[in-house]
Amino acid sequence: MTKYLVTGASGQLGQKVVDHLATLVPASDIVVLVRSDSAREAFEAKGIAARQADYENAEALRAAFDGVDRLLLISSSEIGKRAAQHRNVIEAAKAAGVGFVAYTSILNAETGSMALAEEHLQTEAMLRDSGLPHALLRNGWYSENIAGTAPQAVGMGQHFGAAGEGRFNTASRQDYAEAAAVVLAGEGQAGDVYELGGDSDFSLTEYAALLSEVSGKDVAYVNMDQAGYAAALVGAGLPEGFAGILADSDAKAGQGALATQSRDLSRLIGRPTTPMRDTLKAVLG
């Protein structure tokens, strides 16, 4: 009997991974890692075993991973702390004798030169150095990352960015979650690197045109330079550091960092990826 563990299971991606994993393997073989009592109770109410630990607590992680065969490390959301937190997870997994780790990295990690990729690359290197059999799930942008601001963009008639005519191969969070579940539920895959993105691509100009079409209101794409976009994000209430990372991501997307010709994602999930149009319809209700 193989035991599968999903870290970060109460997050937006993690919950979807667990739900899909439960369609692929017996729920009794799934264990989730959560940080809070309420999250543990919510999973246990669904018949899923839950263990409590956070990425900072090496001892609790080691105990949580006891008896686990295949582990999905969903990257921490704490930018700047990720590398140290992921090191704790990897060392605990090795100490507990985990047989396989899948890790959610970022698309084109080695070539995209995004600031956001730095800690992902450090984690990939740690996994290589650990000797643990592992696979890399290099996730592209979630469609929701862009579509999340659709209501505001429709209201203003403008979508702001710094990507120029760069192409985005986005897919829905559900698509990426299903791919992670498929890899975790599989066998082997040690050494596999999956470059994951949507089947079709678009520029932000094309996105604004699609948003106009779906909403019935005219929306134009307003391209800014990286510094101007970062300042605008700070003006909209984002912390300076996070605004800088988002602006860097957009600017690097302008150079191809979030585009891919790979069809690993649709191959893994066994269907076409979710079009941005569908995500926009869901967001706009």
Tab-separated table of N, CA, C and O in Angstrom, residues 37-139:
chain	number	residue	atom	x	y	z
A	37	ASP	N	-5.621	23.711	13.096
A	37	ASP	CA	-6.605	22.731	13.590
A	37	ASP	C	-7.823	22.682	12.669
A	37	ASP	O	-8.352	21.599	12.385
A	38	SER	N	-8.276	23.864	12.217
A	38	SER	CA	-9.496	23.906	11.399
A	38	SER	C	-9.291	23.188	10.064
A	38	SER	O	-10.177	22.474	9.593
A	39	ALA	N	-8.101	23.350	9.476
A	39	ALA	CA	-7.816	22.660	8.211
A	39	ALA	C	-7.751	21.153	8.432
A	39	ALA	O	-8.271	20.374	7.627
A	40	ARG	N	-7.131	20.752	9.550
A	40	ARG	CA	-7.043	19.312	9.856
A	40	ARG	C	-8.447	18.711	10.015
A	40	ARG	O	-8.751	17.668	9.440
A	41	GLU	N	-9.290	19.431	10.740
A	41	GLU	CA	-10.644	18.928	10.977
A	41	GLU	C	-11.457	18.856	9.676
A	41	GLU	O	-12.239	17.918	9.475
A	42	ALA	N	-11.250	19.830	8.785
A	42	ALA	CA	-11.987	19.851	7.513
A	42	ALA	C	-11.625	18.638	6.660
A	42	ALA	O	-12.502	18.001	6.055
A	43	PHE	N	-10.342	18.283	6.620
A	43	PHE	CA	-9.934	17.109	5.839
A	43	PHE	C	-10.401	15.813	6.500
A	43	PHE	O	-10.855	14.894	5.825
A	44	GLU	N	-10.277	15.765	7.806
A	44	GLU	CA	-10.691	14.538	8.508
A	44	GLU	C	-12.190	14.291	8.342
A	44	GLU	O	-12.634	13.141	8.256
A	45	ALA	N	-12.974	15.378	8.229
A	45	ALA	CA	-14.422	15.238	7.990
A	45	ALA	C	-14.697	14.620	6.618
A	45	ALA	O	-15.750	14.013	6.399
A	46	LYS	N	-13.733	14.776	5.691
A	46	LYS	CA	-13.867	14.181	4.348
A	46	LYS	C	-13.220	12.797	4.272
A	46	LYS	O	-13.124	12.199	3.197
A	47	GLY	N	-12.749	12.290	5.417
A	47	GLY	CA	-12.141	10.963	5.448
A	47	GLY	C	-10.692	10.935	5.000
A	47	GLY	O	-10.166	9.883	4.635
A	48	ILE	N	-10.024	12.118	5.022
A	48	ILE	CA	-8.612	12.202	4.628
A	48	ILE	C	-7.767	12.418	5.878
A	48	ILE	O	-8.020	13.345	6.661
A	49	ALA	N	-6.761	11.564	6.075
A	49	ALA	CA	-5.881	11.703	7.237
A	49	ALA	C	-5.059	12.983	7.115
A	49	ALA	O	-4.510	13.286	6.051
A	50	ALA	N	-4.980	13.738	8.210
A	50	ALA	CA	-4.249	15.012	8.194
A	50	ALA	C	-3.214	15.025	9.310
A	50	ALA	O	-3.473	14.554	10.423
A	51	ARG	N	-2.050	15.569	8.980
A	51	ARG	CA	-0.989	15.734	9.972
A	51	ARG	C	-0.615	17.219	10.007
A	51	ARG	O	-0.613	17.880	8.969
A	52	GLN	N	-0.296	17.711	11.199
A	52	GLN	CA	-0.035	19.137	11.357
A	52	GLN	C	1.454	19.412	11.473
A	52	GLN	O	2.156	18.787	12.275
A	53	ALA	N	1.918	20.364	10.662
A	53	ALA	CA	3.299	20.852	10.752
A	53	ALA	C	3.398	22.029	9.794
A	53	ALA	O	2.605	22.136	8.858
A	54	ASP	N	4.357	22.906	10.029
A	54	ASP	CA	4.617	23.929	9.018
A	54	ASP	C	6.051	23.802	8.530
A	54	ASP	O	6.857	23.069	9.109
A	55	TYR	N	6.360	24.513	7.473
A	55	TYR	CA	7.655	24.359	6.806
A	55	TYR	C	8.829	24.857	7.658
A	55	TYR	O	9.985	24.621	7.333
A	56	GLU	N	8.519	25.539	8.760
A	56	GLU	CA	9.590	26.063	9.628
A	56	GLU	C	10.030	25.020	10.668
A	56	GLU	O	11.106	25.144	11.245
A	57	ASN	N	9.182	24.017	10.917
A	57	ASN	CA	9.397	23.100	12.037
A	57	ASN	C	9.925	21.758	11.537
A	57	ASN	O	9.157	20.853	11.195
A	58	ALA	N	11.243	21.625	11.519
A	58	ALA	CA	11.880	20.434	10.944
A	58	ALA	C	11.470	19.154	11.671
A	58	ALA	O	11.234	18.115	11.052
A	59	GLU	N	11.378	19.240	13.006
A	59	GLU	CA	11.043	18.049	13.793
A	59	GLU	C	9.612	17.574	13.507
A	59	GLU	O	9.358	16.376	13.323
A	60	ALA	N	8.677	18.527	13.437
A	60	ALA	CA	7.281	18.177	13.154
A	60	ALA	C	7.139	17.619	11.743
A	60	ALA	O	6.346	16.699	11.503
A	61	LEU	N	7.921	18.161	10.806
A	61	LEU	CA	7.881	17.657	9.427
A	61	LEU	C	8.352	16.204	9.382
A	61	LEU	O	7.736	15.360	8.732
A	62	ARG	N	9.438	15.933	10.091
A	62	ARG	CA	9.991	14.574	10.095
A	62	ARG	C	8.945	13.582	10.615
A	62	ARG	O	8.745	12.507	10.031
A	63	ALA	N	8.237	13.958	11.664
A	63	ALA	CA	7.198	13.084	12.219
A	63	ALA	C	6.030	12.946	11.240
A	63	ALA	O	5.465	11.859	11.065
A	64	ALA	N	5.686	14.044	10.570
A	64	ALA	CA	4.539	14.038	9.653
A	64	ALA	C	4.793	13.154	8.435
A	64	ALA	O	3.857	12.604	7.851
A	65	PHE	N	6.056	13.020	8.052
A	65	PHE	CA	6.390	12.261	6.845
A	65	PHE	C	6.618	10.774	7.114
A	65	PHE	O	6.913	10.002	6.196
A	66	ASP	N	6.464	10.358	8.343
A	66	ASP	CA	6.688	8.962	8.703
A	66	ASP	C	5.744	8.053	7.912
A	66	ASP	O	4.534	8.272	7.875
A	67	GLY	N	6.293	7.058	7.247
A	67	GLY	CA	5.484	6.087	6.508
A	67	GLY	C	5.026	6.548	5.135
A	67	GLY	O	4.308	5.822	4.440
A	68	VAL	N	5.456	7.748	4.724
A	68	VAL	CA	5.038	8.293	3.418
A	68	VAL	C	5.960	7.777	2.317
A	68	VAL	O	7.188	7.764	2.463
A	69	ASP	N	5.358	7.341	1.214
A	69	ASP	CA	6.137	6.843	0.077
A	69	ASP	C	6.378	7.914	-0.989
A	69	ASP	O	7.470	8.052	-1.507
A	70	ARG	N	5.296	8.648	-1.343
A	70	ARG	CA	5.379	9.646	-2.422
A	70	ARG	C	4.816	10.975	-1.907
A	70	ARG	O	3.694	11.024	-1.388
A	71	LEU	N	5.596	12.023	-2.055
A	71	LEU	CA	5.280	13.309	-1.444
A	71	LEU	C	5.223	14.406	-2.497
A	71	LEU	O	6.092	14.472	-3.372
A	72	LEU	N	4.218	15.248	-2.411
A	72	LEU	CA	4.142	16.446	-3.254
A	72	LEU	C	4.496	17.645	-2.392
A	72	LEU	O	3.790	17.949	-1.417
A	73	LEU	N	5.580	18.323	-2.744
A	73	LEU	CA	5.969	19.562	-2.078
A	73	LEU	C	5.411	20.729	-2.887
A	73	LEU	O	5.918	21.054	-3.960
A	74	ILE	N	4.322	21.319	-2.372
A	74	ILE	CA	3.773	22.530	-2.992
A	74	ILE	C	4.562	23.700	-2.436
A	74	ILE	O	4.684	23.861	-1.217
A	75	SER	N	5.118	24.500	-3.327
A	75	SER	CA	6.037	25.545	-2.886
A	75	SER	C	5.362	26.508	-1.916
A	75	SER	O	4.179	26.821	-2.039
A	76	SER	N	6.129	26.966	-0.957
A	76	SER	CA	5.655	27.913	0.042
A	76	SER	C	5.217	29.212	-0.631
A	76	SER	O	5.741	29.603	-1.679
A	77	SER	N	4.268	29.897	-0.005
A	77	SER	CA	3.813	31.184	-0.542
A	77	SER	C	4.623	32.345	0.027
A	77	SER	O	4.422	33.493	-0.349
A	78	GLU	N	5.551	32.023	0.940
A	78	GLU	CA	6.319	33.092	1.602
A	78	GLU	C	7.604	33.384	0.827
A	78	GLU	O	8.670	32.844	1.124
A	79	ILE	N	7.463	34.288	-0.156
A	79	ILE	CA	8.608	34.650	-0.993
A	79	ILE	C	9.698	35.248	-0.108
A	79	ILE	O	9.437	36.081	0.752
A	80	GLY	N	10.928	34.797	-0.319
A	80	GLY	CA	12.038	35.257	0.515
A	80	GLY	C	12.385	34.257	1.614
A	80	GLY	O	13.510	34.220	2.085
A	81	LYS	N	11.411	33.444	2.001
A	81	LYS	CA	11.650	32.410	3.024
A	81	LYS	C	11.590	31.014	2.430
A	81	LYS	O	11.822	30.020	3.120
A	82	ARG	N	11.237	30.950	1.126
A	82	ARG	CA	10.960	29.647	0.525
A	82	ARG	C	12.138	28.686	0.578
A	82	ARG	O	11.971	27.513	0.905
A	83	ALA	N	13.334	29.159	0.235
A	83	ALA	CA	14.479	28.246	0.123
A	83	ALA	C	14.731	27.542	1.454
A	83	ALA	O	14.904	26.316	1.500
A	84	ALA	N	14.746	28.304	2.545
A	84	ALA	CA	15.001	27.708	3.866
A	84	ALA	C	13.872	26.752	4.258
A	84	ALA	O	14.119	25.661	4.806
A	85	GLN	N	12.633	27.139	3.973
A	85	GLN	CA	11.495	26.280	4.305
A	85	GLN	C	11.527	24.988	3.503
A	85	GLN	O	11.285	23.894	4.041
A	86	HIS	N	11.832	25.106	2.218
A	86	HIS	CA	11.878	23.911	1.366
A	86	HIS	C	13.025	22.981	1.784
A	86	HIS	O	12.895	21.758	1.695
A	87	ARG	N	14.127	23.584	2.251
A	87	ARG	CA	15.234	22.752	2.740
A	87	ARG	C	14.766	21.890	3.918
A	87	ARG	O	15.078	20.693	3.987
A	88	ASN	N	13.973	22.477	4.807
A	88	ASN	CA	13.447	21.712	5.947
A	88	ASN	C	12.605	20.528	5.469
A	88	ASN	O	12.710	19.416	6.000
A	89	VAL	N	11.763	20.778	4.460
A	89	VAL	CA	10.896	19.721	3.935
A	89	VAL	C	11.732	18.600	3.314
A	89	VAL	O	11.498	17.407	3.568
A	90	ILE	N	12.701	18.978	2.504
A	90	ILE	CA	13.521	17.996	1.783
A	90	ILE	C	14.346	17.158	2.767
A	90	ILE	O	14.426	15.923	2.656
A	91	GLU	N	14.937	17.825	3.760
A	91	GLU	CA	15.744	17.092	4.743
A	91	GLU	C	14.867	16.152	5.574
A	91	GLU	O	15.262	15.019	5.871
A	92	ALA	N	13.655	16.613	5.912
A	92	ALA	CA	12.739	15.762	6.677
A	92	ALA	C	12.282	14.566	5.852
A	92	ALA	O	12.164	13.443	6.363
A	93	ALA	N	12.026	14.820	4.558
A	93	ALA	CA	11.602	13.728	3.667
A	93	ALA	C	12.697	12.676	3.558
A	93	ALA	O	12.436	11.461	3.588
A	94	LYS	N	13.939	13.143	3.454
A	94	LYS	CA	15.055	12.196	3.351
A	94	LYS	C	15.202	11.399	4.649
A	94	LYS	O	15.357	10.169	4.626
A	95	ALA	N	15.112	12.095	5.771
A	95	ALA	CA	15.253	11.427	7.074
A	95	ALA	C	14.138	10.412	7.301
A	95	ALA	O	14.350	9.375	7.943
A	96	ALA	N	12.948	10.703	6.768
A	96	ALA	CA	11.797	9.808	6.970
A	96	ALA	C	11.773	8.656	5.966
A	96	ALA	O	10.904	7.783	6.060
A	97	GLY	N	12.710	8.670	5.000
A	97	GLY	CA	12.749	7.580	4.029
A	97	GLY	C	11.694	7.680	2.943
A	97	GLY	O	11.299	6.660	2.350
A	98	VAL	N	11.225	8.893	2.657
A	98	VAL	CA	10.271	9.090	1.555
A	98	VAL	C	10.926	8.646	0.244
A	98	VAL	O	12.103	8.922	0.000
A	99	GLY	N	10.159	7.951	-0.596
A	99	GLY	CA	10.737	7.354	-1.803
A	99	GLY	C	10.733	8.240	-3.035
A	99	GLY	O	11.467	7.979	-3.997
A	100	PHE	N	9.894	9.291	-3.033
A	100	PHE	CA	9.751	10.137	-4.233
A	100	PHE	C	9.156	11.477	-3.824
A	100	PHE	O	8.234	11.526	-3.006
A	101	VAL	N	9.697	12.548	-4.409
A	101	VAL	CA	9.174	13.896	-4.165
A	101	VAL	C	8.880	14.563	-5.506
A	101	VAL	O	9.720	14.561	-6.414
A	102	ALA	N	7.684	15.121	-5.643
A	102	ALA	CA	7.358	15.997	-6.773
A	102	ALA	C	7.299	17.418	-6.226
A	102	ALA	O	6.778	17.644	-5.128
A	103	TYR	N	7.840	18.379	-6.983
A	103	TYR	CA	7.933	19.758	-6.495
A	103	TYR	C	7.343	20.727	-7.500
A	103	TYR	O	7.645	20.656	-8.693
A	104	THR	N	6.503	21.660	-7.017
A	104	THR	CA	5.913	22.663	-7.904
A	104	THR	C	6.864	23.844	-8.067
A	104	THR	O	6.926	24.735	-7.213
A	105	SER	N	7.593	23.836	-9.164
A	105	SER	CA	8.554	24.889	-9.493
A	105	SER	C	7.886	25.888	-10.454
A	105	SER	O	6.656	26.024	-10.459
A	106	ILE	N	8.665	26.572	-11.271
A	106	ILE	CA	8.108	27.577	-12.174
A	106	ILE	C	8.574	27.334	-13.609
A	106	ILE	O	9.695	26.867	-13.843
A	107	LEU	N	7.695	27.630	-14.548
A	107	LEU	CA	7.968	27.433	-15.972
A	107	LEU	C	9.275	28.106	-16.385
A	107	LEU	O	9.559	29.232	-15.965
A	108	ASN	N	10.048	27.416	-17.210
A	108	ASN	CA	11.305	27.965	-17.750
A	108	ASN	C	12.238	28.451	-16.642
A	108	ASN	O	12.915	29.466	-16.786
A	109	ALA	N	12.269	27.705	-15.537
A	109	ALA	CA	13.030	28.153	-14.355
A	109	ALA	C	14.473	28.512	-14.700
A	109	ALA	O	15.008	29.508	-14.209
A	110	GLU	N	15.085	27.708	-15.561
A	110	GLU	CA	16.518	27.900	-15.839
A	110	GLU	C	16.783	29.015	-16.841
A	110	GLU	O	17.875	29.579	-16.869
A	111	THR	N	15.802	29.339	-17.678
A	111	THR	CA	16.058	30.274	-18.776
A	111	THR	C	15.272	31.576	-18.690
A	111	THR	O	15.599	32.546	-19.362
A	112	GLY	N	14.218	31.597	-17.860
A	112	GLY	CA	13.329	32.761	-17.858
A	112	GLY	C	13.857	33.972	-17.117
A	112	GLY	O	13.376	35.083	-17.292
A	113	SER	N	14.848	33.770	-16.247
A	113	SER	CA	15.517	34.814	-15.446
A	113	SER	C	14.564	35.690	-14.635
A	113	SER	O	14.839	36.846	-14.359
A	114	MET	N	13.422	35.114	-14.224
A	114	MET	CA	12.503	35.844	-13.354
A	114	MET	C	13.043	35.855	-11.930
A	114	MET	O	13.606	34.868	-11.465
A	115	ALA	N	12.821	36.965	-11.238
A	115	ALA	CA	13.216	37.035	-9.826
A	115	ALA	C	12.524	35.921	-9.044
A	115	ALA	O	13.098	35.315	-8.131
A	116	LEU	N	11.289	35.627	-9.428
A	116	LEU	CA	10.491	34.603	-8.765
A	116	LEU	C	11.110	33.212	-8.914
A	116	LEU	O	10.825	32.316	-8.117
A	117	ALA	N	11.948	33.024	-9.925
A	117	ALA	CA	12.519	31.692	-10.184
A	117	ALA	C	13.682	31.357	-9.254
A	117	ALA	O	14.033	30.188	-9.100
A	118	GLU	N	14.257	32.388	-8.622
A	118	GLU	CA	15.506	32.184	-7.877
A	118	GLU	C	15.373	31.106	-6.793
A	118	GLU	O	16.163	30.161	-6.730
A	119	GLU	N	14.333	31.232	-5.956
A	119	GLU	CA	14.171	30.251	-4.872
A	119	GLU	C	13.732	28.891	-5.409
A	119	GLU	O	14.035	27.851	-4.808
A	120	HIS	N	13.016	28.890	-6.533
A	120	HIS	CA	12.658	27.609	-7.157
A	120	HIS	C	13.922	26.883	-7.632
A	120	HIS	O	14.052	25.673	-7.447
A	121	LEU	N	14.839	27.627	-8.240
A	121	LEU	CA	16.087	27.013	-8.704
A	121	LEU	C	16.913	26.500	-7.530
A	121	LEU	O	17.526	25.429	-7.613
A	122	GLN	N	16.919	27.246	-6.430
A	122	GLN	CA	17.635	26.784	-5.232
A	122	GLN	C	17.024	25.473	-4.724
A	122	GLN	O	17.742	24.550	-4.340
A	123	THR	N	15.692	25.402	-4.767
A	123	THR	CA	15.007	24.180	-4.301
A	123	THR	C	15.292	23.013	-5.233
A	123	THR	O	15.537	21.882	-4.774
A	124	GLU	N	15.262	23.273	-6.540
A	124	GLU	CA	15.594	22.211	-7.500
A	124	GLU	C	17.000	21.669	-7.233
A	124	GLU	O	17.229	20.450	-7.282
A	125	ALA	N	17.930	22.567	-6.935
A	125	ALA	CA	19.316	22.148	-6.654
A	125	ALA	C	19.379	21.321	-5.371
A	125	ALA	O	20.098	20.313	-5.298
A	126	MET	N	18.618	21.734	-4.352
A	126	MET	CA	18.580	20.962	-3.100
A	126	MET	C	18.070	19.549	-3.338
A	126	MET	O	18.572	18.582	-2.753
A	127	LEU	N	17.035	19.438	-4.173
A	127	LEU	CA	16.484	18.112	-4.475
A	127	LEU	C	17.526	17.252	-5.179
A	127	LEU	O	17.689	16.072	-4.854
A	128	ARG	N	18.234	17.844	-6.138
A	128	ARG	CA	19.294	17.078	-6.827
A	128	ARG	C	20.360	16.614	-5.831
A	128	ARG	O	20.794	15.464	-5.844
A	129	ASP	N	20.768	17.553	-4.956
A	129	ASP	CA	21.834	17.234	-4.006
A	129	ASP	C	21.389	16.224	-2.946
A	129	ASP	O	22.220	15.525	-2.372
A	130	SER	N	20.090	16.161	-2.689
A	130	SER	CA	19.570	15.274	-1.636
A	130	SER	C	19.672	13.802	-2.008
A	130	SER	O	19.686	12.936	-1.139
A	131	GLY	N	19.710	13.521	-3.320
A	131	GLY	CA	19.693	12.134	-3.776
A	131	GLY	C	18.302	11.518	-3.769
A	131	GLY	O	18.128	10.356	-4.153
A	132	LEU	N	17.281	12.283	-3.337
A	132	LEU	CA	15.908	11.771	-3.361
A	132	LEU	C	15.412	11.663	-4.800
A	132	LEU	O	15.600	12.603	-5.590
A	133	PRO	N	14.794	10.535	-5.173
A	133	PRO	CA	14.147	10.483	-6.490
A	133	PRO	C	13.075	11.578	-6.541
A	133	PRO	O	12.276	11.710	-5.604
A	134	HIS	N	13.074	12.376	-7.607
A	134	HIS	CA	12.137	13.500	-7.641
A	134	HIS	C	11.784	13.880	-9.070
A	134	HIS	O	12.477	13.523	-10.025
A	135	ALA	N	10.675	14.587	-9.183
A	135	ALA	CA	10.243	15.163	-10.463
A	135	ALA	C	9.930	16.631	-10.230
A	135	ALA	O	9.514	17.031	-9.134
A	136	LEU	N	10.130	17.436	-11.287
A	136	LEU	CA	9.875	18.875	-11.206
A	136	LEU	C	8.649	19.226	-12.033
A	136	LEU	O	8.582	18.921	-13.221
A	137	LEU	N	7.682	19.842	-11.373
A	137	LEU	CA	6.463	20.320	-12.036
A	137	LEU	C	6.628	21.829	-12.201
A	137	LEU	O	6.309	22.596	-11.291
A	138	ARG	N	7.153	22.239	-13.333
A	138	ARG	CA	7.415	23.669	-13.547
A	138	ARG	C	6.148	24.347	-14.063
A	138	ARG	O	5.901	24.415	-15.267
A	139	ASN	N	5.374	24.862	-13.120
A	139	ASN	CA	4.078	25.446	-13.442
A	139	ASN	C	4.215	26.824	-14.068
A	139	ASN	O	4.929	27.682	-13.533
